[in-house]
PDB file of C-alpha atoms in Angstrom:
ATOM      1  CA  ILE A  27      -2.184 -10.435 -22.479  1.00 86.00           C
ATOM      2  CA  ASP A  28      -4.974 -12.808 -22.263  1.00 92.00           C
ATOM      3  CA  HIS A  29      -5.578 -13.666 -18.200  1.00 94.00           C
ATOM      4  CA  PHE A  30      -2.816 -12.846 -15.608  1.00 96.00           C
ATOM      5  CA  ILE A  31      -1.516 -15.091 -12.450  1.00 96.00           C
ATOM      6  CA  SER A  32       0.306 -13.509  -8.949  1.00 95.00           C
ATOM      7  CA  VAL A  33       1.880 -15.594  -6.380  1.00 94.00           C
ATOM      8  CA  ASP A  34       1.493 -13.221  -3.196  1.00 92.00           C
ATOM      9  CA  GLY A  35       1.612 -14.442  -0.034  1.00 89.00           C
ATOM     10  CA  THR A  36       1.219 -18.252   1.492  1.00 90.00           C
ATOM     11  CA  SER A  37      -2.244 -18.828   1.591  1.00 87.00           C
ATOM     12  CA  PRO A  38      -3.141 -22.284  -0.033  1.00 88.00           C
ATOM     13  CA  ASN A  39      -7.093 -21.612  -0.436  1.00 92.00           C
ATOM     14  CA  GLY A  40      -7.105 -17.908  -0.849  1.00 93.00           C
ATOM     15  CA  ILE A  41      -8.120 -16.193  -4.520  1.00 96.00           C
ATOM     16  CA  THR A  42      -7.786 -12.318  -4.725  1.00 96.00           C
ATOM     17  CA  HIS A  43      -9.717 -11.441  -7.524  1.00 96.00           C
ATOM     18  CA  MET A  44     -10.161  -8.005  -6.175  1.00 95.00           C
ATOM     19  CA  GLY A  45      -8.184  -5.513  -6.464  1.00 94.00           C
ATOM     20  CA  LEU A  46      -7.817  -3.210  -3.613  1.00 95.00           C
ATOM     21  CA  GLY A  47      -6.836   0.701  -4.206  1.00 96.00           C
ATOM     22  CA  SER A  48      -3.836   2.759  -2.534  1.00 97.00           C
ATOM     23  CA  HIS A  49      -1.621   6.060  -3.170  1.00 98.00           C
ATOM     24  CA  ARG A  50       1.859   5.826  -1.743  1.00 98.00           C
ATOM     25  CA  TYR A  51       3.621   9.107  -1.526  1.00 99.00           C
ATOM     26  CA  ARG A  52       6.704  10.108  -0.021  1.00 99.00           C
ATOM     27  CA  VAL A  53       7.202  13.728   1.837  1.00 99.00           C
ATOM     28  CA  THR A  54      10.065  15.991   1.664  1.00 99.00           C
ATOM     29  CA  PHE A  55      10.571  19.299   3.893  1.00 99.00           C
ATOM     30  CA  ARG A  56      13.825  21.052   2.194  1.00 99.00           C
ATOM     31  CA  GLY A  57      14.975  23.947   4.586  1.00 98.00           C
ATOM     32  CA  PRO A  58      18.587  25.158   5.028  1.00 97.00           C
ATOM     33  CA  GLY A  59      19.736  23.675   8.015  1.00 97.00           C
ATOM     34  CA  GLY A  60      21.888  24.635  11.047  1.00 97.00           C
ATOM     35  CA  HIS A  61      23.093  24.595  14.129  1.00 97.00           C
ATOM     36  CA  SER A  62      20.086  23.452  17.314  1.00 97.00           C
ATOM     37  CA  TRP A  63      21.893  26.834  19.499  1.00 97.00           C
ATOM     38  CA  GLY A  64      24.246  28.885  16.425  1.00 96.00           C
ATOM     39  CA  ALA A  65      20.411  28.710  13.821  1.00 97.00           C
ATOM     40  CA  PHE A  66      18.038  28.672  15.673  1.00 98.00           C
ATOM     41  CA  GLY A  67      15.506  30.300  14.464  1.00 97.00           C
ATOM     42  CA  LEU A  68      15.062  28.411  10.901  1.00 98.00           C
ATOM     43  CA  ALA A  69      12.646  27.002  10.375  1.00 98.00           C
ATOM     44  CA  ASN A  70      13.075  23.092  10.981  1.00 99.00           C
ATOM     45  CA  PRO A  71      12.103  20.410   8.265  1.00 99.00           C
ATOM     46  CA  ALA A  72      11.494  18.299  11.044  1.00 98.00           C
ATOM     47  CA  HIS A  73       8.847  20.163  12.913  1.00 99.00           C
ATOM     48  CA  ALA A  74       7.792  20.340  10.322  1.00 99.00           C
ATOM     49  CA  MET A  75       6.877  16.859   9.848  1.00 99.00           C
ATOM     50  CA  GLY A  76       5.778  16.069  13.004  1.00 98.00           C
ATOM     51  CA  ARG A  77       2.911  18.791  12.317  1.00 99.00           C
ATOM     52  CA  ALA A  78       2.016  17.605   8.609  1.00 99.00           C
ATOM     53  CA  ILE A  79       1.403  14.030  10.586  1.00 99.00           C
ATOM     54  CA  ARG A  80      -0.639  15.767  13.223  1.00 99.00           C
ATOM     55  CA  TYR A  81      -2.789  17.167  10.989  1.00 99.00           C
ATOM     56  CA  PHE A  82      -3.090  14.194   9.088  1.00 99.00           C
ATOM     57  CA  GLN A  83      -4.175  11.807  11.531  1.00 98.00           C
ATOM     58  CA  ASP A  84      -6.488  14.200  13.227  1.00 98.00           C
ATOM     59  CA  GLY A  85      -8.515  14.797   9.000  1.00 98.00           C
ATOM     60  CA  ALA A  86      -8.040  10.738   8.554  1.00 99.00           C
ATOM     61  CA  ALA A  87      -9.172   9.681  11.239  1.00 98.00           C
ATOM     62  CA  PRO A  88     -13.182  10.381  12.239  1.00 98.00           C
ATOM     63  CA  TYR A  89     -13.334   9.849   8.390  1.00 98.00           C
ATOM     64  CA  THR A  90     -12.344   7.064   8.283  1.00 98.00           C
ATOM     65  CA  ALA A  91     -14.126   5.947  10.963  1.00 97.00           C
ATOM     66  CA  ASN A  92     -17.390   6.858   8.679  1.00 96.00           C
ATOM     67  CA  ALA A  93     -16.478   6.847   5.614  1.00 96.00           C
ATOM     68  CA  PRO A  94     -18.710   4.608   2.503  1.00 95.00           C
ATOM     69  CA  TYR A  95     -15.848   2.331   2.557  1.00 94.00           C
ATOM     70  CA  ARG A  96     -13.172   0.770   4.067  1.00 95.00           C
ATOM     71  CA  THR A  97     -10.534   2.682   4.397  1.00 97.00           C
ATOM     72  CA  SER A  98      -6.496   2.858   5.954  1.00 98.00           C
ATOM     73  CA  TYR A  99      -4.022   5.724   6.355  1.00 98.00           C
ATOM     74  CA  ASN A 100      -0.544   4.974   7.318  1.00 98.00           C
ATOM     75  CA  VAL A 101       3.108   6.577   7.797  1.00 99.00           C
ATOM     76  CA  GLY A 102       5.704   4.427   7.595  1.00 98.00           C
ATOM     77  CA  ARG A 103       8.742   5.557   7.267  1.00 98.00           C
ATOM     78  CA  MET A 104      10.816   8.529   8.561  1.00 98.00           C
ATOM     79  CA  GLY A 105      13.912   9.970   8.321  1.00 98.00           C
ATOM     80  CA  GLY A 106      16.116  12.610   8.556  1.00 98.00           C
ATOM     81  CA  GLY A 107      18.673  14.413   9.508  1.00 96.00           C
ATOM     82  CA  THR A 108      22.370  14.659  10.364  1.00 96.00           C
ATOM     83  CA  SER A 109      22.872  15.223  14.462  1.00 97.00           C
ATOM     84  CA  VAL A 110      21.568  15.289  16.646  1.00 97.00           C
ATOM     85  CA  ASN A 111      22.382  18.763  17.771  1.00 98.00           C
ATOM     86  CA  SER A 112      21.916  19.576  14.143  1.00 98.00           C
ATOM     87  CA  VAL A 113      18.889  21.953  12.785  1.00 98.00           C
ATOM     88  CA  PRO A 114      18.051  18.862   9.636  1.00 98.00           C
ATOM     89  CA  PHE A 115      18.416  20.118   5.831  1.00 98.00           C
ATOM     90  CA  GLU A 116      15.534  17.881   5.159  1.00 98.00           C
ATOM     91  CA  SER A 117      13.149  15.535   6.814  1.00 99.00           C
ATOM     92  CA  TRP A 118      11.280  13.093   4.937  1.00 99.00           C
ATOM     93  CA  MET A 119       8.211  10.081   5.838  1.00 99.00           C
ATOM     94  CA  GLU A 120       6.468   7.786   3.697  1.00 99.00           C
ATOM     95  CA  ILE A 121       2.476   7.755   3.567  1.00 99.00           C
ATOM     96  CA  ASP A 122       0.197   4.837   2.351  1.00 98.00           C
ATOM     97  CA  MET A 123      -3.312   4.281   2.130  1.00 98.00           C
ATOM     98  CA  ARG A 124      -6.085   1.876   1.172  1.00 97.00           C
ATOM     99  CA  SER A 125      -8.984   1.636   0.002  1.00 96.00           C
ATOM    100  CA  GLU A 126     -11.912  -0.087  -1.501  1.00 94.00           C
ATOM    101  CA  GLY A 127     -13.838   2.534  -3.084  1.00 92.00           C
ATOM    102  CA  ASP A 128     -11.252   5.376  -5.803  1.00 92.00           C
ATOM    103  CA  GLU A 129     -13.545   8.297  -4.056  1.00 94.00           C
ATOM    104  CA  THR A 130     -12.795   7.520  -0.482  1.00 96.00           C
ATOM    105  CA  LEU A 131      -8.773   7.386  -1.145  1.00 97.00           C
ATOM    106  CA  GLU A 132      -8.859  10.571  -3.509  1.00 97.00           C
ATOM    107  CA  ALA A 133     -10.915  12.116  -0.394  1.00 98.00           C
ATOM    108  CA  VAL A 134      -8.019  10.504   2.165  1.00 98.00           C
ATOM    109  CA  ASP A 135      -5.540  11.752  -0.773  1.00 99.00           C
ATOM    110  CA  ALA A 136      -6.884  15.030  -0.128  1.00 99.00           C
ATOM    111  CA  ILE A 137      -7.312  15.211   3.507  1.00 99.00           C
ATOM    112  CA  LEU A 138      -2.743  14.628   3.517  1.00 99.00           C
ATOM    113  CA  GLN A 139      -1.880  16.965   0.611  1.00 99.00           C
ATOM    114  CA  GLY A 140      -3.990  20.086   3.252  1.00 99.00           C
ATOM    115  CA  ALA A 141      -2.513  18.382   6.077  1.00 99.00           C
ATOM    116  CA  VAL A 142       1.325  19.046   4.642  1.00 99.00           C
ATOM    117  CA  GLN A 143       0.610  22.457   3.244  1.00 99.00           C
ATOM    118  CA  ARG A 144      -1.044  23.563   6.044  1.00 99.00           C
ATOM    119  CA  ALA A 145       2.880  22.203   8.149  1.00 99.00           C
ATOM    120  CA  LEU A 146       4.461  24.110   5.612  1.00 99.00           C
ATOM    121  CA  ALA A 147       2.985  27.423   6.169  1.00 99.00           C
ATOM    122  CA  GLU A 148       2.845  27.356  10.361  1.00 99.00           C
ATOM    123  CA  GLU A 149       6.129  26.255  10.249  1.00 99.00           C
ATOM    124  CA  ASN A 150       7.509  28.897   7.315  1.00 99.00           C
ATOM    125  CA  ALA A 151       6.043  31.246  10.142  1.00 98.00           C
ATOM    126  CA  LEU A 152       7.341  30.632  13.465  1.00 98.00           C
ATOM    127  CA  ARG A 153      10.740  31.060  11.740  1.00 98.00           C
ATOM    128  CA  THR A 154      12.636  34.026  12.832  1.00 98.00           C
ATOM    129  CA  ARG A 155      15.765  34.201  10.289  1.00 97.00           C
ATOM    130  CA  GLY A 156      16.454  32.228   7.138  1.00 97.00           C
ATOM    131  CA  GLU A 157      14.938  30.997   4.635  1.00 97.00           C
ATOM    132  CA  THR A 158      11.036  29.624   4.772  1.00 98.00           C
ATOM    133  CA  LEU A 159      10.902  25.959   4.095  1.00 99.00           C
ATOM    134  CA  THR A 160       9.690  24.011   0.769  1.00 99.00           C
ATOM    135  CA  VAL A 161       8.674  20.662   0.348  1.00 99.00           C
ATOM    136  CA  ASP A 162       7.908  17.715  -2.538  1.00 99.00           C
ATOM    137  CA  VAL A 163       4.787  15.608  -2.221  1.00 99.00           C
ATOM    138  CA  ASP A 164       6.024  12.226  -4.762  1.00 99.00           C
ATOM    139  CA  MET A 165       4.161   9.759  -5.459  1.00 99.00           C
ATOM    140  CA  ILE A 166       5.980   6.056  -5.294  1.00 98.00           C
ATOM    141  CA  GLY A 167       2.419   3.945  -5.865  1.00 96.00           C
ATOM    142  CA  ASP A 168      -0.386   3.806  -7.238  1.00 96.00           C
ATOM    143  CA  ARG A 169      -2.599   1.036  -7.824  1.00 94.00           C
ATOM    144  CA  PRO A 170      -6.287   1.667  -8.805  1.00 92.00           C
ATOM    145  CA  SER A 171      -9.199  -0.600  -7.587  1.00 90.00           C
ATOM    146  CA  GLY A 172     -11.319  -3.258  -9.767  1.00 91.00           C
ATOM    147  CA  GLU A 173     -12.832  -6.579  -9.418  1.00 93.00           C
ATOM    148  CA  ILE A 174     -13.708  -9.199 -11.708  1.00 95.00           C
ATOM    149  CA  ALA A 175     -16.804 -11.172 -10.615  1.00 96.00           C
ATOM    150  CA  LEU A 176     -16.684 -14.862  -8.913  1.00 95.00           C
ATOM    151  CA  ASP A 177     -18.617 -15.726 -11.959  1.00 96.00           C
ATOM    152  CA  HIS A 178     -16.079 -15.180 -14.403  1.00 96.00           C
ATOM    153  CA  PRO A 179     -15.039 -18.484 -16.057  1.00 95.00           C
ATOM    154  CA  PHE A 180     -11.636 -17.552 -14.579  1.00 96.00           C
ATOM    155  CA  VAL A 181     -12.693 -17.559 -10.806  1.00 97.00           C
ATOM    156  CA  GLU A 182     -14.530 -20.378 -11.656  1.00 96.00           C
ATOM    157  CA  GLN A 183     -11.356 -22.773 -12.772  1.00 95.00           C
ATOM    158  CA  ALA A 184      -8.969 -21.593  -9.978  1.00 96.00           C
ATOM    159  CA  THR A 185     -12.871 -22.657  -7.963  1.00 97.00           C
ATOM    160  CA  ALA A 186     -12.103 -25.908  -9.510  1.00 96.00           C
ATOM    161  CA  VAL A 187      -8.766 -26.513  -8.824  1.00 96.00           C
ATOM    162  CA  THR A 188      -8.595 -25.798  -5.255  1.00 96.00           C
ATOM    163  CA  ASN A 189     -11.495 -27.716  -4.330  1.00 96.00           C
ATOM    164  CA  ALA A 190     -10.123 -30.407  -6.065  1.00 95.00           C
ATOM    165  CA  LEU A 191      -6.865 -30.364  -3.892  1.00 95.00           C
ATOM    166  CA  GLY A 192      -9.639 -30.699  -1.311  1.00 94.00           C
ATOM    167  CA  LEU A 193      -9.751 -26.959   0.109  1.00 94.00           C
ATOM    168  CA  PHE A 194     -12.003 -24.032   0.489  1.00 95.00           C
ATOM    169  CA  PRO A 195     -11.884 -21.409  -1.275  1.00 95.00           C
ATOM    170  CA  GLY A 196     -12.231 -18.318   0.697  1.00 94.00           C
ATOM    171  CA  TYR A 197     -12.796 -15.145  -1.848  1.00 96.00           C
ATOM    172  CA  ALA A 198     -11.105 -11.940  -0.915  1.00 94.00           C
ATOM    173  CA  ARG A 199     -10.082  -8.306  -2.328  1.00 94.00           C
ATOM    174  CA  SER A 200      -6.463  -7.500  -1.309  1.00 93.00           C
ATOM    175  CA  SER A 201      -3.342  -4.698  -2.942  1.00 92.00           C
ATOM    176  CA  THR A 202      -1.283  -6.584  -5.044  1.00 93.00           C
ATOM    177  CA  ASP A 203       0.312  -7.282  -8.789  1.00 94.00           C
ATOM    178  CA  SER A 204      -3.166  -8.274 -10.560  1.00 95.00           C
ATOM    179  CA  ASN A 205      -4.879  -4.272  -9.875  1.00 94.00           C
ATOM    180  CA  ILE A 206      -3.048  -3.321 -12.725  1.00 94.00           C
ATOM    181  CA  PRO A 207      -3.929  -6.123 -15.621  1.00 96.00           C
ATOM    182  CA  ILE A 208      -7.537  -5.777 -13.621  1.00 95.00           C
ATOM    183  CA  SER A 209      -8.310  -2.278 -14.141  1.00 92.00           C
ATOM    184  CA  LEU A 210      -7.320  -2.860 -17.637  1.00 94.00           C
ATOM    185  CA  GLY A 211      -9.571  -5.193 -17.960  1.00 94.00           C
ATOM    186  CA  ILE A 212      -7.785  -8.250 -17.963  1.00 96.00           C
ATOM    187  CA  PRO A 213      -8.734 -11.032 -16.218  1.00 96.00           C
ATOM    188  CA  ALA A 214      -6.244 -11.565 -13.133  1.00 97.00           C
ATOM    189  CA  ILE A 215      -6.043 -13.471  -9.473  1.00 97.00           C
ATOM    190  CA  THR A 216      -3.946 -13.513  -7.045  1.00 96.00           C
ATOM    191  CA  ILE A 217      -3.468 -17.220  -4.945  1.00 95.00           C
ATOM    192  CA  GLY A 218      -1.071 -17.487  -1.854  1.00 91.00           C
ATOM    193  CA  GLY A 219       2.026 -19.959  -2.822  1.00 89.00           C
ATOM    194  CA  GLY A 220       1.865 -22.211  -0.019  1.00 87.00           C
ATOM    195  CA  GLY A 221       2.855 -23.069   3.597  1.00 84.00           C
ATOM    196  CA  GLN A 222       1.147 -21.367   6.600  1.00 85.00           C
ATOM    197  CA  GLY A 223       2.304 -17.970   7.906  1.00 85.00           C
ATOM    198  CA  PHE A 224       1.572 -15.147  10.397  1.00 81.00           C
ATOM    199  CA  GLY A 225       2.357 -11.732  11.300  1.00 85.00           C
ATOM    200  CA  GLY A 226       2.464  -9.980   7.764  1.00 82.00           C
ATOM    201  CA  HIS A 227       5.329  -7.422   8.163  1.00 81.00           C
ATOM    202  CA  SER A 228       6.269  -7.064  11.817  1.00 87.00           C
ATOM    203  CA  LEU A 229       8.598  -8.194  13.803  1.00 88.00           C
ATOM    204  CA  ASP A 230       7.044 -11.263  14.914  1.00 88.00           C
ATOM    205  CA  GLU A 231       6.886 -13.094  10.939  1.00 89.00           C
ATOM    206  CA  TRP A 232       7.070 -16.256  11.033  1.00 89.00           C
ATOM    207  CA  PHE A 233       6.544 -18.730   8.068  1.00 88.00           C
ATOM    208  CA  ARG A 234       6.182 -23.118   8.247  1.00 89.00           C
ATOM    209  CA  ASN A 235       6.245 -25.058   5.050  1.00 88.00           C
ATOM    210  CA  GLU A 236       3.383 -26.789   6.210  1.00 86.00           C
ATOM    211  CA  ASP A 237       1.626 -28.619   2.605  1.00 86.00           C
ATOM    212  CA  GLY A 238       3.890 -25.888   0.759  1.00 87.00           C
ATOM    213  CA  ALA A 239       3.392 -28.109  -2.303  1.00 90.00           C
ATOM    214  CA  LEU A 240       0.237 -28.032  -2.346  1.00 91.00           C
ATOM    215  CA  GLY A 241       0.236 -24.017  -3.383  1.00 91.00           C
ATOM    216  CA  VAL A 242       2.170 -25.124  -6.374  1.00 92.00           C
ATOM    217  CA  GLN A 243       0.036 -27.582  -6.915  1.00 94.00           C
ATOM    218  CA  ARG A 244      -2.489 -25.002  -7.535  1.00 95.00           C
ATOM    219  CA  VAL A 245      -0.726 -22.758  -9.645  1.00 94.00           C
ATOM    220  CA  MET A 246       0.175 -25.008 -11.973  1.00 94.00           C
ATOM    221  CA  LEU A 247      -3.277 -26.792 -11.764  1.00 95.00           C
ATOM    222  CA  ILE A 248      -4.459 -23.622 -12.690  1.00 94.00           C
ATOM    223  CA  VAL A 249      -2.453 -22.579 -15.663  1.00 93.00           C
ATOM    224  CA  LEU A 250      -3.012 -25.586 -16.977  1.00 92.00           C
ATOM    225  CA  ALA A 251      -6.538 -25.295 -16.199  1.00 90.00           C
ATOM    226  CA  GLN A 252      -6.522 -21.997 -18.400  1.00 88.00           C
ATOM    227  CA  VAL A 253      -3.609 -22.367 -21.216  1.00 86.00           C
ATOM    228  CA  GLY A 254      -4.723 -26.220 -21.953  1.00 80.00           C
ATOM    229  CA  LEU A 255      -2.944 -29.360 -22.669  1.00 73.00           C
ATOM    230  CA  ALA A 256      -1.483 -30.386 -26.733  1.00 67.00           C
ATOM    231  CA  GLN A 257      -2.826 -32.998 -27.562  1.00 67.00           C
ATOM    232  CA  VAL A 258      -0.767 -35.972 -27.591  1.00 63.00           C
ATOM    233  CA  SER A 259      -0.495 -38.669 -29.954  1.00 57.00           C
TER     234      SER A 259
END
């Protein structure tokens, strides 16, 4: 593979040439479970998970506010339990963390790991009956950071194509499918597919196919600029 192009989002002029590193985890607390009255005193996976979220934010919030690189964290999904009147046998959450720097990403990761183990120990210490809880921390996503320079020929080709279409190039860092090839030393960029959109990943997200053809044209022209055209006799 000589070069890699990812199409993501709508931006008709954006050129993502810097990869934003990210870690994603699914954390699952497990216990025996039982009736909320008859089995009261069992260690509760949901209570442990609540503690873990609190401790994670308590540590991550001040760290990210003063970190040397922009860094984010998010508990995006939670689940578990079978009914309102039962101690759950399982509670899980999924966490996403991102950073422009590898060392800051690892630091936030360590804060999460510590929060989970602290929550587990405290919930187990509070139980008055039954077995202890266990926890699994499974990595479900790992995108390394990295970048290719603005003066790299691949970025310059994308810039020239964008200018030729009458658009002003915008350069960005993001977590996309280009992260992996960049980390492997393969020149890679991510560009938008065209159109207009807003409110990504929210209930108010919208898309309008306004000048959407520009995105398709740009993708094709960048590919042609890279591979060239066979001579026609």
